[in-house]
Tab-separated table of C-alpha atoms in Angstrom:
chain	number	residue	atom	x	y	z
A	315	MET	CA	-34.911	-15.712	2.651
A	316	GLU	CA	-34.429	-12.274	4.182
A	317	GLN	CA	-31.260	-10.610	2.832
A	318	HIS	CA	-29.071	-8.684	5.366
A	319	TRP	CA	-26.382	-5.885	5.130
A	320	VAL	CA	-24.155	-5.995	8.131
A	321	LYS	CA	-21.935	-3.098	9.231
A	322	MET	CA	-19.041	-4.182	11.580
A	323	THR	CA	-16.614	-2.064	13.523
A	324	PHE	CA	-13.405	-3.827	14.506
A	325	HIS	CA	-12.432	-2.906	17.988
A	326	CYS	CA	-8.635	-3.409	17.388
A	327	MET	CA	-8.614	-0.707	14.791
A	328	LYS	CA	-10.795	1.561	16.896
A	329	THR	CA	-8.350	1.249	19.826
A	330	LEU	CA	-5.408	1.973	17.451
A	331	ARG	CA	-7.140	5.209	16.277
A	332	GLU	CA	-7.638	6.349	19.920
A	333	THR	CA	-4.133	5.545	20.872
A	334	THR	CA	-2.849	7.440	17.931
A	335	TRP	CA	-5.079	10.514	18.826
A	336	GLN	CA	-3.758	10.494	22.402
A	337	LYS	CA	-0.079	10.315	21.494
A	338	LYS	CA	0.174	13.060	18.815
A	339	ASN	CA	3.915	13.120	19.006
A	340	LYS	CA	4.455	9.558	17.860
A	341	SER	CA	4.126	8.286	14.281
A	342	PRO	CA	0.956	6.163	13.687
A	343	TRP	CA	3.093	3.769	11.598
A	344	ILE	CA	5.146	3.118	14.785
A	345	LEU	CA	2.019	2.363	16.797
A	346	ILE	CA	0.756	0.083	14.101
A	347	ALA	CA	4.030	-1.842	14.028
A	348	LEU	CA	3.917	-2.146	17.869
A	349	LYS	CA	0.477	-3.582	17.759
A	350	MET	CA	1.446	-5.980	15.013
A	351	LYS	CA	4.229	-7.189	17.109
A	352	LEU	CA	1.848	-7.952	19.890
A	353	PHE	CA	-0.657	-10.059	18.064
A	354	MET	CA	1.694	-11.669	15.394
A	355	LYS	CA	1.641	-15.022	17.280
A	356	LEU	CA	-1.064	-17.047	15.539
A	357	MET	CA	-2.699	-16.311	12.088
A	358	PHE	CA	-5.530	-18.255	10.603
A	359	PHE	CA	-7.172	-18.114	7.196
A	360	THR	CA	-10.918	-18.454	7.728
A	361	PRO	CA	-13.210	-19.100	4.816
A	362	SER	CA	-16.785	-17.577	4.602
A	363	THR	CA	-18.979	-18.309	7.505
A	364	ASP	CA	-21.433	-19.980	5.238
A	365	PRO	CA	-21.887	-20.393	1.465
A	366	ASN	CA	-24.641	-17.684	1.237
A	367	SER	CA	-22.530	-14.924	2.950
A	368	GLN	CA	-20.275	-12.550	1.038
A	369	LEU	CA	-17.837	-10.115	2.657
A	370	TYR	CA	-17.657	-6.547	0.954
A	371	VAL	CA	-15.225	-3.767	1.709
A	372	PHE	CA	-16.736	-0.308	1.199
A	373	GLN	CA	-14.443	2.623	0.289
A	374	TYR	CA	-15.848	6.046	1.001
A	375	PRO	CA	-14.145	9.314	2.412
A	376	LEU	CA	-14.315	9.225	6.179
A	377	ARG	CA	-15.534	12.267	8.106
A	378	PRO	CA	-13.783	13.550	11.270
A	379	VAL	CA	-14.585	11.876	14.569
A	380	TRP	CA	-16.631	14.796	15.605
A	381	ARG	CA	-18.862	14.535	12.522
A	382	PRO	CA	-19.581	10.868	11.735
A	383	HIS	CA	-21.815	9.727	8.916
A	384	GLU	CA	-24.367	8.410	11.416
A	385	LEU	CA	-25.389	5.437	9.361
A	386	GLU	CA	-27.460	4.045	12.227
A	387	GLU	CA	-29.895	7.034	11.871
A	388	ARG	CA	-29.527	7.950	8.182
A	389	CYS	CA	-29.416	4.697	6.290
A	390	GLN	CA	-32.752	4.157	4.705
A	391	GLU	CA	-32.110	1.329	2.151
A	392	VAL	CA	-29.273	-0.744	0.713
A	393	ARG	CA	-29.469	-2.280	-2.799
A	394	LEU	CA	-27.217	-4.842	-4.378
A	395	ARG	CA	-26.683	-6.518	-7.805
A	396	PRO	CA	-25.045	-9.784	-6.636
A	397	SER	CA	-23.421	-10.784	-9.953
A	398	THR	CA	-21.757	-7.382	-10.576
A	399	ALA	CA	-21.251	-6.294	-6.840
A	400	GLN	CA	-22.966	-2.913	-7.766
A	401	MET	CA	-24.260	-1.194	-4.727
A	402	GLU	CA	-26.553	1.627	-3.789
A	403	VAL	CA	-27.048	3.154	-0.287
A	404	ASP	CA	-29.815	5.639	0.410
A	405	LEU	CA	-29.224	8.134	3.288
A	406	ALA	CA	-31.578	10.525	4.743
A	407	ILE	CA	-30.719	14.210	4.326
A	408	ASP	CA	-30.451	16.652	7.284
A	409	PHE	CA	-32.297	19.549	5.774
A	410	ASP	CA	-31.608	21.636	8.925
A	411	SER	CA	-27.787	21.249	8.579
A	412	LYS	CA	-25.720	24.296	7.850
A	413	ASN	CA	-23.979	22.292	5.221
A	414	PHE	CA	-27.230	22.002	3.187
A	415	ASP	CA	-27.945	24.781	0.830
A	416	ARG	CA	-31.689	25.356	0.719
A	417	ASP	CA	-31.347	28.115	-1.968
A	418	SER	CA	-29.895	25.680	-4.446
A	419	ASP	CA	-31.971	24.996	-7.605
A	420	HIS	CA	-31.710	21.240	-7.007
A	421	ALA	CA	-32.442	21.429	-3.282
A	422	VAL	CA	-36.197	21.055	-3.838
A	423	LYS	CA	-35.623	17.922	-5.911
A	424	MET	CA	-33.414	16.221	-3.377
A	425	GLU	CA	-35.415	13.751	-1.101
A	426	LYS	CA	-32.387	11.629	-0.202
A	427	GLN	CA	-28.645	11.198	-0.798
A	428	THR	CA	-27.646	8.103	-2.642
A	429	LEU	CA	-24.205	6.677	-2.730
A	430	SER	CA	-23.606	4.315	-5.623
A	431	THR	CA	-20.714	2.388	-7.168
A	432	SER	CA	-18.708	4.577	-9.694
A	433	TRP	CA	-17.474	1.446	-11.563
A	434	ILE	CA	-18.352	-2.198	-11.662
A	435	PRO	CA	-16.039	-4.057	-9.248
A	436	LEU	CA	-14.462	-7.312	-10.758
A	437	SER	CA	-13.852	-10.304	-8.479
A	438	THR	CA	-10.345	-10.635	-10.012
A	439	CYS	CA	-9.400	-7.225	-8.397
A	440	THR	CA	-9.941	-8.569	-4.910
A	441	SER	CA	-7.956	-11.863	-5.114
A	442	GLY	CA	-5.487	-12.078	-2.325
A	443	TYR	CA	-7.324	-9.429	-0.133
A	444	ALA	CA	-8.675	-10.257	3.277
A	445	VAL	CA	-10.288	-8.550	6.382
A	446	GLY	CA	-8.544	-9.274	9.598
A	447	VAL	CA	-10.223	-9.891	12.967
A	448	HIS	CA	-7.841	-9.536	15.917
A	449	ILE	CA	-8.878	-11.435	19.040
A	450	GLY	CA	-6.404	-11.975	21.717
A	451	ASP	CA	-3.108	-13.191	20.178
A	452	LYS	CA	-4.888	-14.521	17.163
A	453	LEU	CA	-5.591	-12.850	13.757
A	454	HIS	CA	-8.328	-14.323	11.621
A	455	LEU	CA	-8.175	-13.449	7.888
A	456	ASN	CA	-11.453	-13.602	6.084
A	457	PRO	CA	-11.342	-13.310	2.216
A	458	ILE	CA	-13.396	-10.609	0.702
A	459	HIS	CA	-15.803	-10.947	-2.274
A	460	ALA	CA	-15.392	-7.515	-3.730
A	461	VAL	CA	-14.140	-3.894	-2.939
A	462	VAL	CA	-16.846	-1.470	-3.643
A	463	GLN	CA	-16.034	2.258	-4.135
A	464	LEU	CA	-19.014	4.499	-3.376
A	465	ARG	CA	-19.498	7.968	-4.668
A	466	PRO	CA	-22.485	10.460	-4.315
A	467	SER	CA	-24.979	9.778	-7.171
A	468	GLN	CA	-25.820	12.767	-9.296
A	469	GLN	CA	-29.154	11.210	-10.497
A	470	HIS	CA	-31.189	14.212	-9.087
A	471	LEU	CA	-29.192	16.691	-11.148
A	472	LYS	CA	-29.717	14.690	-14.412
A	473	GLU	CA	-33.533	14.447	-13.731
A	474	SER	CA	-33.634	18.299	-13.024
A	475	GLU	CA	-31.827	19.077	-16.243
A	476	LEU	CA	-34.074	16.749	-18.108
A	477	LYS	CA	-37.168	18.470	-16.922
A	478	LYS	CA	-35.791	21.813	-17.813
A	479	ASN	CA	-35.276	21.008	-21.256
A	480	ILE	CA	-38.661	19.460	-22.026
A	481	ALA	CA	-41.506	21.948	-22.563
A	482	THR	CA	-45.229	21.234	-23.337
A	483	SER	CA	-46.768	22.931	-26.249
A	484	GLY	CA	-50.250	24.524	-26.370
A	485	ASP	CA	-51.874	21.467	-28.104
A	486	GLY	CA	-50.572	19.111	-25.457
A	487	LYS	CA	-47.571	17.785	-27.449
A	488	THR	CA	-44.204	17.426	-25.829
A	489	VAL	CA	-41.410	19.430	-27.415
A	490	VAL	CA	-37.812	18.586	-26.665
A	491	ASN	CA	-35.203	21.324	-26.603
A	492	LYS	CA	-33.055	21.010	-29.687
A	493	GLU	CA	-30.026	21.988	-27.775
A	494	VAL	CA	-30.211	18.815	-25.862
A	495	GLU	CA	-30.198	16.789	-28.978
A	496	GLU	CA	-27.276	18.792	-30.413
A	497	LYS	CA	-25.268	18.238	-27.150
A	498	LYS	CA	-25.966	14.476	-27.184
A	499	PRO	CA	-22.534	12.759	-28.256
A	500	ALA	CA	-22.419	10.833	-31.461
A	501	GLY	CA	-20.305	8.102	-29.749
A	502	PRO	CA	-21.192	4.541	-29.103
A	503	SER	CA	-24.460	3.689	-27.436
A	504	LYS	CA	-24.797	2.517	-23.772
A	505	LYS	CA	-25.125	-1.024	-24.999
A	506	GLN	CA	-21.692	-0.807	-26.640
A	507	ASN	CA	-20.109	0.658	-23.492
A	508	LYS	CA	-21.307	-2.200	-21.374
A	509	PRO	CA	-18.286	-4.499	-20.052
A	510	PRO	CA	-18.125	-7.626	-22.157
A	511	GLY	CA	-20.230	-10.599	-20.903
A	512	ASN	CA	-22.231	-8.339	-18.569
A	513	ASP	CA	-25.361	-7.981	-20.731
A	514	GLU	CA	-27.422	-10.158	-18.357
A	515	ASP	CA	-25.918	-8.611	-15.280
A	516	ILE	CA	-26.822	-5.054	-16.225
A	517	GLY	CA	-30.427	-5.935	-16.608
A	518	GLU	CA	-30.443	-7.828	-13.317
A	519	HIS	CA	-32.897	-6.722	-10.636
A	520	TRP	CA	-31.704	-4.910	-7.533
A	521	VAL	CA	-31.751	-7.097	-4.343
A	522	HIS	CA	-33.000	-5.075	-1.285
A	523	LEU	CA	-31.053	-5.582	1.784
A	524	LYS	CA	-31.912	-4.966	5.442
A	525	TYR	CA	-29.410	-2.767	7.266
A	526	HIS	CA	-28.086	-3.663	10.692
A	527	GLY	CA	-25.968	-1.305	12.639
A	528	ALA	CA	-22.560	-2.053	14.069
A	529	ARG	CA	-23.889	-2.688	17.608
A	530	SER	CA	-26.774	-4.871	16.513
A	531	ASP	CA	-27.131	-8.511	17.613
A	532	ILE	CA	-26.730	-9.897	14.059
A	533	SER	CA	-23.585	-7.771	13.389
A	534	THR	CA	-22.037	-8.868	16.628
A	535	ARG	CA	-22.918	-12.572	15.801
A	536	TYR	CA	-21.387	-12.386	12.266
A	537	LEU	CA	-18.203	-10.772	13.850
A	538	GLN	CA	-17.889	-13.660	16.174
A	539	GLU	CA	-18.496	-16.210	13.421
A	540	MET	CA	-15.629	-14.593	11.377
A	541	ALA	CA	-13.264	-15.713	14.256
A	542	MET	CA	-14.977	-18.810	15.445
A	543	GLY	CA	-13.444	-21.394	13.244
A	544	GLU	CA	-9.655	-21.293	13.368
A	545	GLY	CA	-9.421	-22.448	9.748
A	546	SER	CA	-6.019	-23.095	8.262
A	547	PRO	CA	-2.988	-21.798	10.129
A	548	VAL	CA	-0.843	-19.363	8.100
A	549	PRO	CA	2.904	-20.147	8.668
A	550	PHE	CA	5.131	-17.101	9.393
A	551	SER	CA	8.111	-16.787	6.905
A	552	MET	CA	9.644	-13.825	8.875
A	553	SER	CA	10.479	-13.141	12.462
A	554	PRO	CA	8.553	-10.320	14.156
A	555	VAL	CA	11.839	-8.168	14.066
A	556	ASP	CA	12.307	-8.681	10.326
A	557	TYR	CA	8.652	-7.921	9.693
A	558	LEU	CA	8.808	-4.668	11.688
A	559	ASN	CA	11.999	-3.737	9.774
A	560	ALA	CA	10.241	-4.353	6.466
A	561	VAL	CA	7.042	-2.454	7.336
A	562	CYS	CA	8.500	0.314	9.375
A	563	PRO	CA	12.343	0.619	8.765
A	564	GLY	CA	12.780	3.603	11.005
A	565	ARG	CA	12.197	2.086	14.421
A	566	PRO	CA	12.332	4.501	17.469
A	567	THR	CA	15.521	2.948	18.840
A	568	ASP	CA	17.329	3.345	15.395
A	569	THR	CA	15.948	6.825	15.121
A	570	ASP	CA	17.258	7.966	18.489
A	571	ARG	CA	20.696	6.334	17.838
A	572	LEU	CA	21.052	7.956	14.445
A	573	LYS	CA	19.972	11.377	15.856
A	574	ILE	CA	22.852	11.203	18.363
A	575	LEU	CA	25.283	10.005	15.662
A	576	ARG	CA	24.247	12.816	13.345
A	577	THR	CA	24.882	15.307	16.249
A	578	ARG	CA	28.340	13.804	16.856
A	579	LEU	CA	29.302	13.859	13.191
A	580	SER	CA	28.531	17.592	12.733
A	581	GLN	CA	31.848	18.425	14.341
A	582	LEU	CA	33.982	16.263	11.956
A	583	PRO	CA	35.507	17.154	8.610
A	584	LEU	CA	33.371	16.208	5.590
A	585	GLU	CA	35.389	12.953	4.601
A	586	GLU	CA	35.352	11.553	8.113
A	587	ARG	CA	31.696	12.557	8.554
A	588	ILE	CA	30.537	10.583	5.550
A	589	ARG	CA	32.969	7.648	6.151
A	590	THR	CA	31.621	7.264	9.788
A	591	TRP	CA	28.027	7.728	8.686
A	592	LEU	CA	28.431	4.886	6.109
A	593	LEU	CA	29.966	2.666	8.792
A	594	GLU	CA	27.598	3.288	11.604
A	595	GLY	CA	24.423	4.537	9.935
A	596	PRO	CA	21.794	2.713	7.898
A	597	PRO	CA	22.920	0.094	5.452
A	598	ILE	CA	21.485	1.871	2.418
A	599	HIS	CA	21.533	5.536	1.696
A	600	ARG	CA	19.757	8.065	-0.532
A	601	PHE	CA	21.747	10.965	-1.852
A	602	ASP	CA	19.156	13.534	-0.816
A	603	ALA	CA	19.460	12.279	2.809
A	604	LEU	CA	23.245	12.261	2.659
A	605	LYS	CA	23.224	15.898	1.563
A	606	HIS	CA	21.885	16.755	4.941
A	607	LEU	CA	25.175	15.743	6.533
A	608	ALA	CA	26.935	18.392	4.556
A	609	LEU	CA	24.571	21.340	3.858
A	610	ASP	CA	27.482	23.858	3.630
A	611	ASP	CA	29.594	21.595	1.271
A	612	PRO	CA	29.286	21.461	-2.637
A	613	VAL	CA	27.677	18.474	-4.294
A	614	ASP	CA	30.643	17.667	-6.222
A	615	GLY	CA	32.752	17.299	-2.910
A	616	ILE	CA	30.071	14.993	-1.418
A	617	LEU	CA	30.059	12.861	-4.599
A	618	ARG	CA	33.841	12.670	-4.587
A	619	VAL	CA	33.955	11.379	-1.018
A	620	LEU	CA	31.100	8.982	-1.685
A	621	GLN	CA	32.784	7.378	-4.639
A	622	ARG	CA	35.849	6.795	-2.437
A	623	TYR	CA	33.859	4.864	0.281
A	624	ALA	CA	30.616	3.689	-1.241
A	625	GLN	CA	29.231	2.208	-4.453
A	626	LEU	CA	26.002	2.862	-6.384
A	627	VAL	CA	23.320	0.208	-6.357
A	628	GLN	CA	20.042	1.107	-8.067
A	629	GLY	CA	20.656	4.765	-7.517
A	630	LEU	CA	21.302	4.152	-3.784
A	631	TRP	CA	24.679	4.388	-1.990
A	632	VAL	CA	26.015	1.377	-0.123
A	633	PRO	CA	29.320	1.247	1.739
A	634	LYS	CA	32.095	-0.614	0.008
A	635	SER	CA	33.054	-4.045	1.336
A	636	SER	CA	36.566	-2.885	1.976
A	637	LEU	CA	35.137	-0.198	4.410
A	638	ILE	CA	32.941	-2.716	6.112
A	639	TYR	CA	35.611	-5.391	6.620
A	640	GLY	CA	38.726	-3.409	6.533
A	641	LYS	CA	40.266	-5.510	3.770
A	642	ASN	CA	39.864	-6.165	0.018
A	643	ASP	CA	40.022	-10.029	0.038
A	644	GLY	CA	38.460	-13.012	1.884
A	645	LEU	CA	35.218	-14.971	1.544
A	646	GLU	CA	33.047	-12.333	3.373
A	647	VAL	CA	34.365	-9.598	1.041
A	648	LEU	CA	33.841	-11.714	-2.056
A	649	ALA	CA	30.274	-12.703	-0.853
A	650	ARG	CA	29.283	-9.130	-0.134
A	651	ASN	CA	30.640	-7.813	-3.510
A	652	PHE	CA	28.639	-10.677	-5.233
A	653	ILE	CA	25.402	-9.500	-3.491
A	654	LEU	CA	25.983	-5.812	-4.333
A	655	PHE	CA	26.865	-6.790	-7.994
A	656	GLU	CA	23.574	-8.767	-8.330
A	657	PHE	CA	21.511	-5.984	-6.746
A	658	SER	CA	23.214	-3.443	-9.167
A	659	LYS	CA	21.467	-5.449	-11.946
A	660	SER	CA	18.074	-6.113	-10.309
A	661	THR	CA	16.223	-5.377	-7.161
A	662	ILE	CA	15.648	-9.106	-6.705
A	663	ILE	CA	18.193	-12.037	-6.263
A	664	LYS	CA	16.909	-15.509	-6.954
A	665	GLN	CA	18.019	-18.338	-4.682
A	666	LYS	CA	19.222	-20.395	-7.513
A	667	VAL	CA	22.298	-18.092	-7.968
A	668	PHE	CA	23.653	-19.842	-4.932
A	669	ALA	CA	23.186	-23.386	-6.347
A	670	ARG	CA	25.949	-25.782	-5.068
A	671	ARG	CA	27.506	-22.821	-3.117
A	672	LEU	CA	26.167	-23.368	0.438
A	673	ASP	CA	29.302	-21.958	2.065
A	674	PHE	CA	29.126	-18.970	-0.209
A	675	LEU	CA	25.403	-18.498	0.798
A	676	LYS	CA	26.413	-18.722	4.460
A	677	ALA	CA	28.933	-16.025	4.049
A	678	ALA	CA	26.537	-13.847	2.089
A	679	LYS	CA	23.652	-14.143	4.649
A	680	PRO	CA	24.652	-11.171	6.822
A	681	THR	CA	24.715	-8.829	3.825
A	682	LEU	CA	21.429	-10.222	2.511
A	683	LYS	CA	19.762	-9.586	5.978
A	684	SER	CA	20.958	-6.024	6.199
A	685	LEU	CA	20.014	-5.019	2.562
A	686	ALA	CA	17.083	-7.201	1.602
A	687	VAL	CA	13.939	-8.987	2.733
A	688	GLU	CA	13.883	-12.742	2.361
A	689	ARG	CA	10.611	-14.124	0.482
A	690	PRO	CA	10.709	-17.910	0.899
A	691	ASP	CA	7.487	-18.449	-1.016
A	692	LEU	CA	9.238	-16.793	-4.129
A	693	ASN	CA	12.649	-18.224	-3.356
A	694	ASP	CA	14.309	-14.901	-3.526
A	695	TRP	CA	15.460	-11.748	-1.658
A	696	LYS	CA	14.127	-8.240	-2.497
A	697	LEU	CA	16.064	-4.996	-1.968
A	698	LYS	CA	14.553	-3.158	1.101
A	699	GLU	CA	14.721	0.300	-0.552
A	700	HIS	CA	13.115	1.326	-3.801
A	701	PRO	CA	15.535	2.506	-6.555
A	702	ASP	CA	16.461	6.117	-6.511
A	703	LYS	CA	15.585	7.140	-10.145
A	704	LYS	CA	15.922	10.864	-9.261
A	705	PHE	CA	19.717	10.478	-8.652
A	706	GLU	CA	20.123	8.407	-11.846
A	707	VAL	CA	18.512	11.068	-13.838
A	708	LEU	CA	20.311	14.098	-12.276
A	709	TYR	CA	23.839	12.582	-12.125
A	710	GLY	CA	24.124	10.540	-15.265
A	711	ASP	CA	28.008	10.909	-15.467
A	712	VAL	CA	28.364	9.339	-11.841
A	713	VAL	CA	26.043	6.533	-12.948
A	714	LYS	CA	27.979	5.732	-16.010
A	715	GLU	CA	31.227	5.655	-13.933
A	716	GLN	CA	29.590	3.237	-11.435
A	717	GLN	CA	28.336	1.016	-14.206
A	718	ALA	CA	31.765	0.695	-15.654
A	719	THR	CA	33.111	-0.210	-12.233
A	720	TRP	CA	30.466	-2.845	-11.672
A	721	GLU	CA	31.233	-4.367	-15.171
A	722	CYS	CA	34.870	-4.748	-14.213
A	723	MET	CA	33.975	-6.130	-10.700
A	724	GLY	CA	31.462	-8.526	-12.253
A	725	LYS	CA	34.202	-10.020	-14.354
A	726	GLN	CA	36.555	-10.228	-11.452
A	727	ILE	CA	33.940	-11.931	-9.125
A	728	ASN	CA	32.910	-14.531	-11.885
A	729	GLY	CA	36.565	-15.150	-12.524
A	730	ILE	CA	37.250	-15.950	-8.817
A	731	LEU	CA	34.090	-18.111	-8.499
A	732	SER	CA	35.300	-20.063	-11.611
A	733	GLY	CA	38.579	-20.712	-10.076
A	734	GLY	CA	40.455	-17.961	-11.693
A	735	ARG	CA	42.752	-15.245	-10.112
A	736	ASN	CA	41.761	-11.959	-8.558
A	737	ARG	CA	42.370	-9.221	-10.912
A	738	LYS	CA	42.132	-5.572	-9.817
A	739	CYS	CA	39.817	-3.278	-11.708
């Protein structure tokens, strides 16, 4: 059976690249999010087109659009070791190119450029990864067999150095340069360096593959087969809006609104400026970003105002519940304080903490939606922002004060939930 190596170009990604190129003033992440919103209607998990086909992802530095790799003309041969996913790709060299140094000592020895795997890919590294084919309003996910990282092979340099260090004496005997032997490391042999269980794989013969370009009939047919069977539908656990917020939190509408708000706040006193920003700005704040609201004010002054109107959660500043609701008691205030207290301990809140407290969970939902991403498959909520470790290191005294406040509030919250009385910290 003839072995084939198919190169595919996905038109949805090509269109995305062109759109990003044309609209330089817009963030590519925003364009990706907009396109995701358009086709996130139906998603299918499609297995391999047939038992003998394997899908590989090749990782290699891309050239600019004006200087492509030109695999259609340059690719001479592709080799594969199936059991280890090791690959080698031979490319023809353009000797007339200004990027090729003819005066190099190794130029004479170079007949081709070989790209090879720098490490042996493991199938366990690719579990959970897939290639998406977007057609219409459907996204077909095809599981991949392995991810292959290609690097330029330096074999021609090794062969050149070997020939340099081998001389022939007058009587026809070969004399090896002693310096080479001295440089030879006294470490473990190649056999010892082999990954465990791969002795047979290393000795496996290369399988020679026939290369087919992106526009060839067989490549087009394979791409169609990847989206032909609808496979198993993948249920969505998030709405398109929530997904966009998770992937790209700074949407254009929010960016414009916050820009206008920041301009309006520049005329207010420091305390009113920070208080209004906590109320009308994003739900979670990093201290480095907050400092831009008060470039001319001392850090101590900013921290003093922050501790009056906000609380520290994982090194991030979140407005106090009393500021949000305008009161210190009530079910909504208690639920929000409970959420903040749980996030102060971990970036993840398990659903089981709301066991037998459905009314309490309902009251906590607005806070959870604004601060976290729900993960139904894991039965938890995860904080949208990564912890600010930098702030925790730089301002240890503030962190200790906030930890003491949370310990007191934790006892207060647990006391109320257990039927006790509300005690002030």
